[in-house]
XYZ file of C-alpha atoms in Angstrom:
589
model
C 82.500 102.259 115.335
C 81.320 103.561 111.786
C 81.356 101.205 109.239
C 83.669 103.391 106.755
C 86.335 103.492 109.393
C 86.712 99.372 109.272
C 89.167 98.549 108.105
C 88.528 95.146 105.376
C 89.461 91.824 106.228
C 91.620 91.880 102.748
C 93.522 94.973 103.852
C 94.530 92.922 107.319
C 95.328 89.879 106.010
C 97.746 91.151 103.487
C 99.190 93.544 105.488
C 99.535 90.953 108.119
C 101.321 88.845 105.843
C 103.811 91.625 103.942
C 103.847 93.252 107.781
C 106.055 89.452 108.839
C 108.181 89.349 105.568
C 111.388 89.262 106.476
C 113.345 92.456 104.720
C 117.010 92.888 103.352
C 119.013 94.929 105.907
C 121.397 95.656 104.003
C 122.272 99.668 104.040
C 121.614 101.372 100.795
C 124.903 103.284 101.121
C 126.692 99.946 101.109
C 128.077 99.545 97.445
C 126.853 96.297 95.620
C 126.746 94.955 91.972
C 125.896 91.375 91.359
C 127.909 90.622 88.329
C 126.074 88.957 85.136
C 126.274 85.212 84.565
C 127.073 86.247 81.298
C 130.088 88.243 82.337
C 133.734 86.620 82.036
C 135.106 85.330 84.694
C 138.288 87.699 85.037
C 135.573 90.727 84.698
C 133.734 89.357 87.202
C 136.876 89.074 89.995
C 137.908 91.954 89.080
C 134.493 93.793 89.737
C 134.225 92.435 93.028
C 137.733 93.519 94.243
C 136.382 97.170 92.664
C 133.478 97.068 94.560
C 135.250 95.865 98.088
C 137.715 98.980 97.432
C 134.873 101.178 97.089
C 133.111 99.746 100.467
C 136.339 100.178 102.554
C 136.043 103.963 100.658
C 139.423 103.392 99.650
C 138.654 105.724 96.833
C 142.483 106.012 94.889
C 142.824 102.869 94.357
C 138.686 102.097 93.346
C 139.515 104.349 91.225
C 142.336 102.945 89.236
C 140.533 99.825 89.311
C 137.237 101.170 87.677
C 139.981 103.146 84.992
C 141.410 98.835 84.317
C 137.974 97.444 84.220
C 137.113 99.458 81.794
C 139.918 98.342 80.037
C 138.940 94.523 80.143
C 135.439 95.133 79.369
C 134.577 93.229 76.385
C 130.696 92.582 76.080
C 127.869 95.310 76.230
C 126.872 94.138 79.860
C 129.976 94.548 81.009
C 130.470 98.347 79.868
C 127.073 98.556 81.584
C 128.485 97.259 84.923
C 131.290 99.637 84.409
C 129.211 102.626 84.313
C 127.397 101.437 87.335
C 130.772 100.895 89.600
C 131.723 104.664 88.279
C 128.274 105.816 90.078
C 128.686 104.115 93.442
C 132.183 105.284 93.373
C 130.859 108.827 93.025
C 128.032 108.332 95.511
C 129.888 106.770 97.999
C 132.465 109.898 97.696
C 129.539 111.885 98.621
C 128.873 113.229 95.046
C 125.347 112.010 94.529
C 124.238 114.461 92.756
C 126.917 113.959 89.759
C 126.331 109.655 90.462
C 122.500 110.467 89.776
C 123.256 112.998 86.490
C 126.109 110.305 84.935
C 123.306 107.786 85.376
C 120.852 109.574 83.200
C 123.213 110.976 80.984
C 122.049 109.454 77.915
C 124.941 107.978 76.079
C 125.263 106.083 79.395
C 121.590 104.812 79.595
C 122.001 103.611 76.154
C 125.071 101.518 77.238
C 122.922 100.389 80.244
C 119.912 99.113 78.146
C 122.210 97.199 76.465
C 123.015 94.985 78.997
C 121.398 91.667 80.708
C 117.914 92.414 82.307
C 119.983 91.907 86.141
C 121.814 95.015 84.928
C 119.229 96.718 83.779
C 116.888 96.025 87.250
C 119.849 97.541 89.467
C 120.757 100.466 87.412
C 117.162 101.545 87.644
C 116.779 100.453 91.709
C 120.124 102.482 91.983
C 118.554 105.577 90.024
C 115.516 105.264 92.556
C 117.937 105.626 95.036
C 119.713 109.075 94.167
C 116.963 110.588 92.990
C 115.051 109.923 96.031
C 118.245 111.123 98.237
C 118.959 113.882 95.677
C 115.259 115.456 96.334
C 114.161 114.372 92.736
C 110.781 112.992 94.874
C 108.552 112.548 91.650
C 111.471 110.547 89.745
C 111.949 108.402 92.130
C 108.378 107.407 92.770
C 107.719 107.301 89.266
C 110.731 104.924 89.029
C 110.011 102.820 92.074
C 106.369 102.141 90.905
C 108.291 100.727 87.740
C 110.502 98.784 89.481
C 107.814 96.783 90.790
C 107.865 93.905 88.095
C 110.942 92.934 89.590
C 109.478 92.175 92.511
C 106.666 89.921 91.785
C 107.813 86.721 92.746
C 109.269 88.119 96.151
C 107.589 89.383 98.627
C 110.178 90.832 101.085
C 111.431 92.932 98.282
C 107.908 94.175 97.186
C 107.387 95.178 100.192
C 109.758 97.149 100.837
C 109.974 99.229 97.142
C 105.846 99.459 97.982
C 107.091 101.551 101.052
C 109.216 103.331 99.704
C 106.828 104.556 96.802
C 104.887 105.582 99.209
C 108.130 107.367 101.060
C 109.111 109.543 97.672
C 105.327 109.941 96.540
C 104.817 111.353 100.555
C 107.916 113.931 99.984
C 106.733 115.084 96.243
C 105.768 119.069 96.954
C 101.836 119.589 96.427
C 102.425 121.998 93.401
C 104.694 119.024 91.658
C 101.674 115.885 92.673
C 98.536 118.269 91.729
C 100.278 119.032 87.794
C 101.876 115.308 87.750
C 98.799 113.392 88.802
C 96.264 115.181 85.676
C 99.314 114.258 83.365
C 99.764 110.590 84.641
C 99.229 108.291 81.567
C 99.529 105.309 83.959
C 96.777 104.901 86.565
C 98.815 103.356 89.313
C 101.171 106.610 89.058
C 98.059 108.860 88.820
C 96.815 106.500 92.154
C 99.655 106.677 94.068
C 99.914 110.630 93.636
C 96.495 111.312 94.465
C 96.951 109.393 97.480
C 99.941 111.168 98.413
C 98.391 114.297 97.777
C 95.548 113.424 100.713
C 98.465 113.706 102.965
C 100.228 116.417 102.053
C 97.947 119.416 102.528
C 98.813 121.134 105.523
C 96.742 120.718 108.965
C 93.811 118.928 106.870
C 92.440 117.202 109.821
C 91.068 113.618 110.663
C 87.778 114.145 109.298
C 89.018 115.830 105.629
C 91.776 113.112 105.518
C 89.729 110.027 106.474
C 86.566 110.598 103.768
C 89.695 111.574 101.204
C 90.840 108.315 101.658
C 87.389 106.801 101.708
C 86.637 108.036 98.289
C 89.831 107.333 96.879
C 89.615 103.784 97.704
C 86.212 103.810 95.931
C 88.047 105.279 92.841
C 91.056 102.259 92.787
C 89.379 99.723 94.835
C 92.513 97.409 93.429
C 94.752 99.605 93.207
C 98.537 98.128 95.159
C 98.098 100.891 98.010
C 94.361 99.734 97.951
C 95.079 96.011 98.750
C 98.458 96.666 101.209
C 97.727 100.295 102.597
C 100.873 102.204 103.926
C 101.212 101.984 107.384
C 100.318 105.561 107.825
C 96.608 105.039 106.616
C 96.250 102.166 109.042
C 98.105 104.724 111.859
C 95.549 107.325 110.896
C 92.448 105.124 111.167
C 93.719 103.915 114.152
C 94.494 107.537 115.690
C 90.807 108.807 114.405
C 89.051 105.831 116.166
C 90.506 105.849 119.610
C 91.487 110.367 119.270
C 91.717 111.328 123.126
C 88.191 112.945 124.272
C 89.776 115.205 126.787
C 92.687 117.006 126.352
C 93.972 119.426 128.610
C 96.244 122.607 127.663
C 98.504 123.740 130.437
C 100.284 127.096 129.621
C 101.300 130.375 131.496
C 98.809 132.684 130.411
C 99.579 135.247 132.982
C 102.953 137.553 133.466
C 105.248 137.708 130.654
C 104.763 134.764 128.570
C 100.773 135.551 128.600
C 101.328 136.790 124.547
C 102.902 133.523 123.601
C 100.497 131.052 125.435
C 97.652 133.201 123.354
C 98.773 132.818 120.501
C 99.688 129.278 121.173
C 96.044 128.811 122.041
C 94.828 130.689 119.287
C 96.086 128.147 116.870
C 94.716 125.157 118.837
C 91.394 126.597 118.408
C 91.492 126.885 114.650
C 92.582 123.563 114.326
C 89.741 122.665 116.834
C 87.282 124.617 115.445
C 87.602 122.698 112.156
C 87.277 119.312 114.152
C 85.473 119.253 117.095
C 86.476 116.068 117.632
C 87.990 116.642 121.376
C 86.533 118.429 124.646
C 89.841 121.217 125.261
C 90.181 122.391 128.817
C 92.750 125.462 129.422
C 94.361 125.867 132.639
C 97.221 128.579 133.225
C 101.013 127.364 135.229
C 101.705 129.386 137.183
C 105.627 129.894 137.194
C 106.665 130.601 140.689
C 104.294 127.441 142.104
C 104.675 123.698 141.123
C 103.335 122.585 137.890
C 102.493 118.908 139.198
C 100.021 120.002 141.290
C 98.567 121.464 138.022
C 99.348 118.741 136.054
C 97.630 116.227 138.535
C 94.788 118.409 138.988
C 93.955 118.141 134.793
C 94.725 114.003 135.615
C 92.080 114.182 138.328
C 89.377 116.271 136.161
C 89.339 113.129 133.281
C 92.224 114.539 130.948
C 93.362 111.690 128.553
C 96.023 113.647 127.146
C 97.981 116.472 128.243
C 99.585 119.316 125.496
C 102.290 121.668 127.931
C 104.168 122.769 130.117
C 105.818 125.872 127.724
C 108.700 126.823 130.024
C 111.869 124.209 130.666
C 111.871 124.459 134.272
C 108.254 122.560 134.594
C 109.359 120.062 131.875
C 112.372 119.601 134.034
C 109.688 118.554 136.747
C 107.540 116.212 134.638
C 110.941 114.363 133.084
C 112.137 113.592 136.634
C 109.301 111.333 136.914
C 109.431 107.272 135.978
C 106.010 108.047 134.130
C 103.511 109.740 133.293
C 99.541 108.851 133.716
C 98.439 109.783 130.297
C 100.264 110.843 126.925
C 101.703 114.641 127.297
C 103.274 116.441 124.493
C 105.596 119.105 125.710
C 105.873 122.269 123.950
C 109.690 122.602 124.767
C 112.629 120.541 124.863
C 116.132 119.184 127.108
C 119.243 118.455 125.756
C 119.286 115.463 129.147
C 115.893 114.604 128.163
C 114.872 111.596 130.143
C 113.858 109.350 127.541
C 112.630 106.686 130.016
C 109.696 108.925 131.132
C 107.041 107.159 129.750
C 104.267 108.763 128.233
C 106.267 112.228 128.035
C 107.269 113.752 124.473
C 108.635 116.704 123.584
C 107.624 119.213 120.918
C 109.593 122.081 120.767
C 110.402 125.041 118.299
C 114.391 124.713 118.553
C 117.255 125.738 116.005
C 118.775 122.078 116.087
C 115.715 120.822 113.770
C 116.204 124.230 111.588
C 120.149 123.534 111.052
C 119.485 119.803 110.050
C 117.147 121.487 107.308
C 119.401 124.188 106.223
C 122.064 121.694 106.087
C 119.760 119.263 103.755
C 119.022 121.874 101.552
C 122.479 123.020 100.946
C 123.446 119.076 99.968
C 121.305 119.250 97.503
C 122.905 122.098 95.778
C 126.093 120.228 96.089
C 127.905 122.934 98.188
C 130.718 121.496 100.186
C 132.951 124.219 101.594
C 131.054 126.940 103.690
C 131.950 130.014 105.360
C 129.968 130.899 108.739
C 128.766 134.332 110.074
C 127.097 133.773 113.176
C 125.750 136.791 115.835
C 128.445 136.610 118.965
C 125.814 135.445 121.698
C 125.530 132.464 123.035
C 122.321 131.214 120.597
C 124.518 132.168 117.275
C 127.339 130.843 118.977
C 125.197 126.982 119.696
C 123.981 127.288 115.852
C 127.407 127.585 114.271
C 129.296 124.509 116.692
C 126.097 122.576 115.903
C 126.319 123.335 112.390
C 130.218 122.725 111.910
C 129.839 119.219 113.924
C 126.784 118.157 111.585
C 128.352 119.437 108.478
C 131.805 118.194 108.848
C 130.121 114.661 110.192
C 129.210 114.708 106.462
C 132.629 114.973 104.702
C 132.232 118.664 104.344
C 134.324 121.168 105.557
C 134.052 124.590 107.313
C 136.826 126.968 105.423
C 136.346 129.746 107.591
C 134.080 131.093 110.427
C 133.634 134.496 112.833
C 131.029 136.378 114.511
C 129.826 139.941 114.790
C 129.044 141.666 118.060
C 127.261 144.828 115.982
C 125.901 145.882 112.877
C 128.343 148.218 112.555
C 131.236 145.415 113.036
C 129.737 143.609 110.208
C 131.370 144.707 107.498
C 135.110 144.331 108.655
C 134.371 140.495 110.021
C 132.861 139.918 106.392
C 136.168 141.713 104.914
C 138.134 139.112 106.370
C 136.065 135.772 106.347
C 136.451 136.763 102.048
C 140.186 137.496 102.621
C 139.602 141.131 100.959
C 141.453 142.737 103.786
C 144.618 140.431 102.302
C 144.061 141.305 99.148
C 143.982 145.170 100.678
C 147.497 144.472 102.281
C 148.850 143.089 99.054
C 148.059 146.116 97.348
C 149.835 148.436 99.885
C 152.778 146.222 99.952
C 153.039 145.898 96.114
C 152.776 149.904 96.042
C 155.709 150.427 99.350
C 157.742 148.413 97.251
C 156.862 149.681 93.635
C 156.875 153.056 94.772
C 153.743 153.584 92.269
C 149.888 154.154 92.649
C 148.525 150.381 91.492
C 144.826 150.218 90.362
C 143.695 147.007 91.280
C 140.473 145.631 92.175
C 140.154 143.531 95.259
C 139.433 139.713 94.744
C 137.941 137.944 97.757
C 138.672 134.100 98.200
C 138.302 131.081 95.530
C 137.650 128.581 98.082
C 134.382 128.311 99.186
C 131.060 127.678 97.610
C 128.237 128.935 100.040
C 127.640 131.467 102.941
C 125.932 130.808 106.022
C 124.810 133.180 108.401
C 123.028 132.782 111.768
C 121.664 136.497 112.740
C 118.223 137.649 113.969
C 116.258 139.802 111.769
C 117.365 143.404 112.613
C 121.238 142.179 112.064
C 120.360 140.084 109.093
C 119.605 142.882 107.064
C 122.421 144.141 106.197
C 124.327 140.964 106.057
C 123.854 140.386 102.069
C 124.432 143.396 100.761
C 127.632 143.719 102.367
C 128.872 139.983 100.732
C 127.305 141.752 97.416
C 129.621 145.078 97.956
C 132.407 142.840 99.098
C 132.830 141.139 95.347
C 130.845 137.754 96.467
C 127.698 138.125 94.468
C 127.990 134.381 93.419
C 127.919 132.884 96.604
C 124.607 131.621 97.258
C 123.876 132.384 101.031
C 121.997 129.949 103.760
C 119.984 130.529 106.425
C 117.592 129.241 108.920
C 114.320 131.387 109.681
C 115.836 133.334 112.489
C 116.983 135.681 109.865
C 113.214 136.623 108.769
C 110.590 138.373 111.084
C 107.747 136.279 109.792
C 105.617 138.196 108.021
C 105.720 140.206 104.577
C 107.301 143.832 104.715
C 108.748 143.979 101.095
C 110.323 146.500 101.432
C 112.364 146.515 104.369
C 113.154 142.426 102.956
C 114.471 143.703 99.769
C 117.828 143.750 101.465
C 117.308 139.728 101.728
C 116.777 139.050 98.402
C 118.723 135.825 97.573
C 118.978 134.314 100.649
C 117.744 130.530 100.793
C 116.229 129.643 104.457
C 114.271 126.661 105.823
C 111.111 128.372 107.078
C 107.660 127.186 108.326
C 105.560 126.332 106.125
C 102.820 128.262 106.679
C 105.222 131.529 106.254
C 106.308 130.201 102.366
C 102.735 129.403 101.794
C 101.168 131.974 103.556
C 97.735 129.840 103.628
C 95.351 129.863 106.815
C 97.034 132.709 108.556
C 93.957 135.012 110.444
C 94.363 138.980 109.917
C 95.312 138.959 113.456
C 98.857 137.192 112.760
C 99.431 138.304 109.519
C 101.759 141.290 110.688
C 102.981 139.486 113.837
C 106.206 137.292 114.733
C 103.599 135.814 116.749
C 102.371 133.989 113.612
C 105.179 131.611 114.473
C 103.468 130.660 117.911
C 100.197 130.325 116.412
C 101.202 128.196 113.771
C 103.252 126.014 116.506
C 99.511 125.497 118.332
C 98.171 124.349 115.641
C 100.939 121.419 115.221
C 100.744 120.978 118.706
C 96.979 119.832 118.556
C 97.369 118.073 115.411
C 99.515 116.078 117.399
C 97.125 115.248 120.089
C 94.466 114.498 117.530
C 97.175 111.201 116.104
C 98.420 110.832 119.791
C 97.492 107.245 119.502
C 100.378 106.858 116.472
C 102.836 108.107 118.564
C 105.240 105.412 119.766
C 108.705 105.334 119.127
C 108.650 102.433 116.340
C 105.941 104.516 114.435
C 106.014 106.244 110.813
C 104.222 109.316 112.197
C 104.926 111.928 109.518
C 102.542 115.007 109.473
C 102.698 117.899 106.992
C 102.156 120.448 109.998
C 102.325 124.812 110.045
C 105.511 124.457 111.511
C 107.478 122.026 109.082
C 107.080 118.383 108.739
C 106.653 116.702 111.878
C 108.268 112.998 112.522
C 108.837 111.039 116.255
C 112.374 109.652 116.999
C 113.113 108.741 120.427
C 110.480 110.529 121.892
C 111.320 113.808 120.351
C 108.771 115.389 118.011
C 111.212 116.489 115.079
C 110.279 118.951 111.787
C 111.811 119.689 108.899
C 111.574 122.934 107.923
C 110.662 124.003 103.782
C 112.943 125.377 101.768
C 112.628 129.242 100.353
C 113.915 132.014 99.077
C 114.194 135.724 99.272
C 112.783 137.605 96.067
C 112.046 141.300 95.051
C 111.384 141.069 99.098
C 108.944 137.739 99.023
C 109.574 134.982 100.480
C 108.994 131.883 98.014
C 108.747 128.103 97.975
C 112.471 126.924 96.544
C 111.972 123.874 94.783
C 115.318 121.899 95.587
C 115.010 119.335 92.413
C 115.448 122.040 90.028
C 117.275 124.499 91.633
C 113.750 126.858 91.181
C 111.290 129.014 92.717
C 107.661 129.206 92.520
């Protein structure tokens, strides 16, 4: 083993130690305020029966109660307290984004540094909080890494905010930790942010990432993520020193999925090219004959990890089986996924992964009531139930939805889902009975806040400009990256312009893309090759208890329950570019 891959003694020990601390288990979306000593007793009742209301999210009557504490709030703390019940009441409702702006608001933060220094610590832990789960990623680490001197004296607690600065600090976007680190006054933010930015370059590699973190540690040899590293520096040492030497690739490169297996393979071989850290072996499935004897045949030749099979009836083979020989990342998924295979994962490119983004990003612009336009097949028609059953699991609610079966039925279905064709038949009836000509323009529906559409490229198109004709310019629309081809045609996109979509991130920042796939929805395979053998480089990290978190081509890639998950980067539609959407400020770059 090299010596700069050891990791030091110091580095084990305290990990070991903060590693065995036992941590509060409490959820965060559990409502809690530990009134002041200083408080009066009545206030102090009378805040926990507030805060009980607000946990059984019986919301009226928490409430009326906040409206009477306010009331009997004589000292400064307690009119700092107050404020703080008014933002878990809001949070709880699901309004984080208002809980997080009437926590900042300034006439409020003056009240709050007014009170006792208990008050103080949880007003800025609870500010941590929503701005982490609002997408303010920057504020929150910045916060968190202050929050620290409460800590000092426990170690449970330290632990745990010294995770989580590395959590927001891992989800700050590169443009935001590149500007934030040179202005850093404070060299533990300016640290932590260049450490964070190691990680968040796409596809980097083991080698790039491992002397990154090397040097950095020779920069703040005592810096806090110097003496307890994150877990995912001691997961990526771990992965570089025991990376599988043989990996086989199993994929049907002949008959009809031939053009997808190349390009799959294409984009394992830039990511190997800049490595070299693995033999690769390449052997084509065959679809008509059994992909065991394939499978078994890699086994045999001294494979120690397997990436494949592509198609779901050969993952349907290797899943009926109690386990597997060696590791094998699937590049497909089951819904009856049999998570008691051991040593099988799945990897796929699904729209399940692409909703849960689309959905995220639309929280954070605080839309609540959506209409849905969805393509009348049986993939738009999976997108829009999965979509209403996430988003209504939420507290949200689904005013209105249809589908299309043409282009040319498009513009009727959208007529309706607005209500213009009611506002149409009011006019006619107003008219029969008036027995005049009425000038009126029509005025679609006040009820809704955002669009959603699920619709492949060619029946995308004309999608926005028809909301635009039909008098809902403000509606912001939503979409997943079904609705874009995957590479730039500006001209033929103009018709998109507006639309926010989760996409890959390779498409937003069109980085590392070879002329081949640069005018190809291919791209989309290439890129998913790439993430495929980034994954078998940190196959060692993958267990189901493990942080793995890699900023991948296809979207940010994280394990849970066997399943390789992404989530997908948020973009935008404009003058016919697609462009990073930065969700914190409601921006693009």
């Amino acid at each position: 083993m090299n010596k700069p891959f050891i990791l030091p003694l110091l580095w084990l020990f305290i990990f070991f130690l903060v590693s065995c601390s036992t941590t509060d288990q409490r959820s965060e979306n559990t409502a809690s305020i530990m009134p002041s000593s200083s408080n009066s007793s009545a206030f102090s009742r009378h805040l926990k029966r507030t805060v009980k209301l607000i946990d059984n999210n019986n919301f009226v009557k928490a409430s009326e109660s906040i409206a009477n504490l306010s009331q009997i709030a004589a000292t400064h703390n307690e009119q700092a307290e107050v404020i703080l019940t008014q933002v878990l009441l809001l949070d709880k409702q699901g309004q984080t984004e208002l809980a997080r702006t009437t926590l900042i608001n300034e006439q409020n933060r003056q009240k709050l540094n007014q009170g006792d220094p208990s008050t103080k610590k949880q007003a800025n832990e609870l500010l941590a909080r929503l701005n982490q789960s609002t997408g303010h990623y920057l504020a929150a680490t910045k916060g968190r890494i202050q929050n620290t001197q409460y800590y000092q004296s426990n170690t449970a607690a330290y632990q745990k905010n010294h995770q989580a600065i590395w959590q927001s600090a891992r989800r700050v976007p590169v443009d935001q930790l590149k500007k934030a680190k040179k202005e850093a006054a404070n060299p533990t933010v300016e640290g932590w942010l260049s450490l964070a930015e190691i990680f968040s370059t796409q596809n980097d590699g083991f080698k790039n990432q491992i002397k990154a973190v090397d040097h950095w540690n020779q920069l703040h040899p005592t810096h806090p993520a110097a003496l307890i590293p994150p877990s995912e520096i001691t997961e990526l040492r771990t992965s570089f020193n025991d990376i599988p030497k043989h990996i086989a690739v199993i994929l049907p490169f002949e008959g009809k999925y031939k053009p997808v297996s190349d390009a799959i393979r294409d984009g394992m071989m830039h990511s190997y090219f800049n490595q070299k850290l693995s033999q690769l072996k390449f052997y084509s499935a065959d679809p008509n004959t059994s992909f065991m004897e394939t499978y078994q045949t890699a086994v045999h030749n001294g494979a120690d990890l397997v990436i494949g099979p592509l198609l779901k009836e050969h993952l349907k083979e290797l899943s009926r089986q109690d386990s597997l020989p060696v590791k094998t990342i699937a590049l497909n998924t089951l819904k009856d996924f049999n998570t008691h295979t051991k040593n099988l994962y799945q990897f796929g490119l699904g729209s399940e992964d692409e909703v849960d983004s689309l959905i995220h990003f639309s929280q954070k612009g605080q839309h609540k009531r959506a209409i849905v336009l969805s393509e009348n097949s049986e993939w738009g028609r999976t997108n829009l139930d999965y979509f209403k059953k996430e988003w209504e699991k939420l507290g949200n609610t689904i005013v209105d939805s249809a589908t299309f079966t043409s282009t040319q039925s498009q513009a009727q279905v959208i007529q309706k889902l607005l209500n213009i064709d009611d506002s149409h038949k009011r006019k006619k009836q107003l008219e029969q009975t008036a027995g005049l000509s009425v000038e009126s323009e029509p005025r679609r529906r006040q009820d809704i806040d955002m669009v959603v559409i699920f619709a492949k490229p060619d029946q995308a198109l004309a999608i926005p400009p028809l909301f635009n004709f039909y008098y809902a310019q403000d509606l912001p629309i939503y979409s997943t990256s079904s609705v874009y081809r995957g590479y730039t045609d500006n001209k033929v996109n103009q018709d998109l312009n507006g639309v926010r979509l989760t996409e890959f991130p390779m498409l937003v920042q069109q980085k590392s893309i070879p002329s081949k796939y640069k005018h190809s929805s291919l791209v989309r395979m290439f890129a998913f090759g790439q993430d495929a053998f980034s994954l078998a480089e940190r196959s060692p990290s993958i267990q189901t208890s493990s942080n793995l978190r890699i900023n991948g081509a296809t979207g940010t890639l994280y394990l849970k329950d066997q399943v390789i998950h992404r989530e997908l980067t948020p973009a935008i539609f404009k003058n016919g570019y697609l462009k990073p959407y930065r969700i914190a400020d409601n921006s693009y770059l």
